[in-house]
Amino acid sequence: MESRRAETGLVLLACALVLAGVPGASVAQAGGRTIYCCDVGGQPVCGDILPAACYGRAYREMSPSGVVRRVVAAPLTPEEIARRAEVERQHRAAEADRQRQLRLDQALLETYRSLDDLDSRRDRELRDLDRSIRELRERESELVKRQSALISDATQTDDSAVAASLEEDIRTLDSEIITQSRVIAAKLRERSAVLDRFEEHRQRYVELMGAPSANGVSRNGRGVVPGSND
């Protein structure tokens, strides 16, 4: 039965080759050839070389018995090439982000021994900033008091030369007060940034320590329980 179907296939293929204009086509000749076929308008177009009608189309390489040996896809259009390039770019960007996050996570686990260590470092930085802010505000308060005293003296003196000198000192102090206020505002922003940074580190640290690997050991490889001091 199989040989009968094969013979029938050879006969049909030979007929197809004749119709396709292949000179001297025969079953025997077809038996050693690769046949190239594509679909044009819903109809197959075949030949023992790739027909011109198949250029720019998907085509099949077939044995004389009709077995498809290989399918060759149609060339990509410019739009398809652009889409493929964009997908590849997105994959590369995603992989770069993944590698970056891995490096950040590793650095985080190497920086803090535990959550208590993280909290301790945060509190230490905040104490230093709070002390600096307190000193700056004390300095600002002193400048304001000195300026107030000079303003009072300037309003009480009748000596124009003294009044002019006092006004110059008042303007100098005014500039110093503005500068001091700006420094305080910068320190307050720095304090807020420290809080945000440590909160972000803390959340990520909890995620990493609470996500065991496949063997049940925590991500840092030591099996540390989140928040422990071990």
XYZ file of C-alpha atoms in Angstrom:
230
model
C 0.000 0.000 0.000
C 2.843 2.425 0.899
C 4.719 1.714 -2.317
C 1.508 2.255 -4.267
C 1.022 5.699 -2.708
C 4.661 6.563 -3.400
C 4.299 5.571 -7.050
C 1.121 7.605 -7.318
C 2.956 10.557 -5.818
C 5.774 10.213 -8.352
C 3.335 10.105 -11.209
C 1.508 13.187 -9.966
C 4.795 14.992 -9.407
C 6.031 14.130 -12.883
C 2.810 15.493 -14.306
C 3.220 18.627 -12.230
C 6.742 19.098 -13.558
C 5.578 18.703 -17.099
C 2.808 21.250 -16.524
C 5.345 23.542 -14.878
C 7.412 23.422 -18.056
C 10.295 21.242 -16.863
C 11.633 19.584 -20.078
C 12.047 15.812 -20.124
C 10.474 15.417 -16.716
C 9.838 11.820 -15.739
C 9.307 9.765 -12.656
C 12.864 8.502 -12.773
C 14.298 11.976 -13.176
C 12.085 13.349 -10.401
C 13.210 10.642 -8.016
C 16.620 12.276 -7.418
C 15.540 15.877 -7.269
C 14.445 18.437 -4.711
C 11.226 20.110 -5.680
C 10.578 23.717 -4.695
C 6.980 24.792 -4.166
C 5.232 27.930 -3.015
C 1.628 29.071 -2.956
C 0.534 31.836 -5.289
C -3.076 32.902 -5.157
C -3.959 29.779 -3.204
C -2.410 27.491 -5.837
C 0.931 25.653 -5.569
C 3.703 26.631 -7.972
C 6.512 24.066 -8.183
C 9.756 23.464 -10.019
C 13.085 21.672 -9.721
C 14.591 25.140 -9.251
C 12.898 27.879 -7.305
C 10.250 29.371 -9.595
C 10.432 33.103 -10.175
C 6.918 33.394 -8.774
C 8.251 32.137 -5.434
C 10.823 34.914 -5.035
C 10.034 36.877 -1.885
C 7.568 34.219 -0.683
C 7.721 31.356 1.764
C 8.451 28.082 -0.031
C 8.854 24.362 0.667
C 11.661 22.027 -0.306
C 10.097 18.628 -1.023
C 11.190 15.164 -2.017
C 9.741 13.689 -5.241
C 7.408 11.619 -3.081
C 5.892 14.782 -1.632
C 7.664 14.755 1.768
C 8.462 18.279 2.957
C 12.162 18.402 3.737
C 12.409 22.051 4.744
C 10.200 25.117 4.957
C 11.855 28.433 4.175
C 10.076 31.467 5.573
C 9.426 34.521 3.477
C 11.932 37.368 3.866
C 11.006 39.818 6.592
C 9.424 43.093 5.609
C 11.047 46.346 6.808
C 8.291 46.658 9.413
C 8.910 43.114 10.673
C 12.654 43.762 10.820
C 12.007 46.915 12.846
C 9.658 45.069 15.221
C 12.176 42.266 15.714
C 14.939 44.795 16.412
C 12.709 46.529 18.980
C 11.892 43.235 20.708
C 15.582 42.372 20.857
C 16.368 45.821 22.252
C 13.734 45.389 24.954
C 15.107 41.967 25.859
C 18.623 43.389 26.157
C 17.380 46.274 28.299
C 15.429 43.903 30.554
C 18.468 41.680 30.976
C 20.656 44.700 31.775
C 18.126 45.807 34.419
C 18.054 42.300 35.872
C 21.837 42.149 36.125
C 21.930 45.617 37.684
C 19.347 44.603 40.298
C 21.339 41.473 41.104
C 24.437 43.586 41.728
C 22.472 46.001 43.916
C 20.948 43.148 45.913
C 24.332 41.542 46.448
C 25.812 44.846 47.609
C 22.863 45.349 49.975
C 23.320 41.936 51.597
C 27.049 42.551 51.942
C 26.511 46.007 53.491
C 24.132 45.049 56.311
C 24.568 42.062 58.597
C 20.942 42.228 59.755
C 17.921 44.514 59.986
C 19.179 45.725 63.363
C 22.456 46.690 61.711
C 20.565 48.572 58.990
C 18.405 50.418 61.531
C 21.459 51.271 63.614
C 23.234 52.831 60.650
C 20.135 54.810 59.742
C 19.749 56.138 63.281
C 23.426 57.086 63.417
C 23.204 59.099 60.203
C 20.023 60.789 61.393
C 21.614 61.709 64.733
C 24.555 63.330 62.931
C 22.233 65.267 60.652
C 19.968 66.334 63.507
C 22.959 67.616 65.448
C 24.149 69.587 62.425
C 20.670 71.008 61.835
C 20.366 71.977 65.483
C 23.707 73.811 65.389
C 22.757 75.594 62.180
C 19.468 76.730 63.666
C 21.235 77.987 66.786
C 23.595 79.970 64.577
C 20.628 81.330 62.620
C 18.907 82.344 65.849
C 22.042 84.178 67.010
C 22.238 86.060 63.722
C 18.575 87.063 63.967
C 19.084 88.304 67.540
C 22.147 90.341 66.543
C 20.250 91.825 63.612
C 17.303 92.720 65.839
C 19.626 94.456 68.281
C 21.277 96.439 65.462
C 17.877 97.456 64.092
C 16.921 98.666 67.553
C 20.157 100.663 67.878
C 19.709 102.149 64.414
C 16.254 103.432 65.246
C 17.454 105.051 68.474
C 20.605 106.847 67.319
C 20.644 110.426 66.073
C 24.124 110.127 64.595
C 23.733 109.653 60.840
C 27.196 108.138 60.474
C 26.465 105.556 63.172
C 23.085 104.847 61.629
C 24.663 104.279 58.205
C 27.222 101.895 59.710
C 24.492 100.020 61.544
C 22.431 99.716 58.371
C 25.426 98.225 56.561
C 25.858 95.665 59.364
C 22.146 94.897 59.236
C 22.337 94.199 55.487
C 25.377 91.946 56.026
C 23.548 89.989 58.695
C 20.502 89.748 56.461
C 22.646 88.078 53.791
C 24.143 85.700 56.366
C 20.684 84.779 57.664
C 19.480 83.976 54.150
C 22.543 81.814 53.535
C 22.066 80.053 56.854
C 18.404 79.396 56.035
C 19.374 77.840 52.702
C 21.930 75.581 54.361
C 19.306 74.437 56.866
C 16.836 73.703 54.047
C 19.510 71.648 52.241
C 20.230 69.672 55.411
C 16.516 68.981 55.868
C 16.328 67.673 52.303
C 19.362 65.509 52.997
C 17.670 64.123 56.091
C 14.551 63.285 54.081
C 16.701 61.583 51.452
C 18.413 59.486 54.125
C 15.046 58.340 55.453
C 13.879 57.420 51.959
C 17.108 55.588 51.150
C 17.105 53.501 54.297
C 13.401 52.749 53.959
C 14.011 51.495 50.423
C 16.983 49.431 51.604
C 14.971 48.040 54.484
C 12.055 46.942 52.307
C 14.349 45.278 49.789
C 16.396 43.640 52.552
C 13.232 42.133 54.042
C 12.216 40.848 50.589
C 15.611 39.240 50.021
C 15.879 37.690 53.467
C 12.310 36.457 53.289
C 12.743 34.781 49.891
C 14.448 31.398 50.440
C 16.290 29.719 47.612
C 15.363 26.303 46.211
C 17.261 24.510 48.994
C 15.509 26.495 51.718
C 18.498 28.688 52.564
C 18.112 32.446 52.607
C 19.499 34.535 49.773
C 22.670 35.446 51.664
C 23.547 31.762 51.888
C 23.735 31.760 55.694
C 20.161 30.877 56.560
C 19.785 34.022 58.655
C 16.308 34.741 59.970
C 15.212 38.317 59.080
C 15.927 40.670 61.950
C 18.324 38.339 63.734
C 21.808 39.365 64.849
C 23.500 36.115 63.907
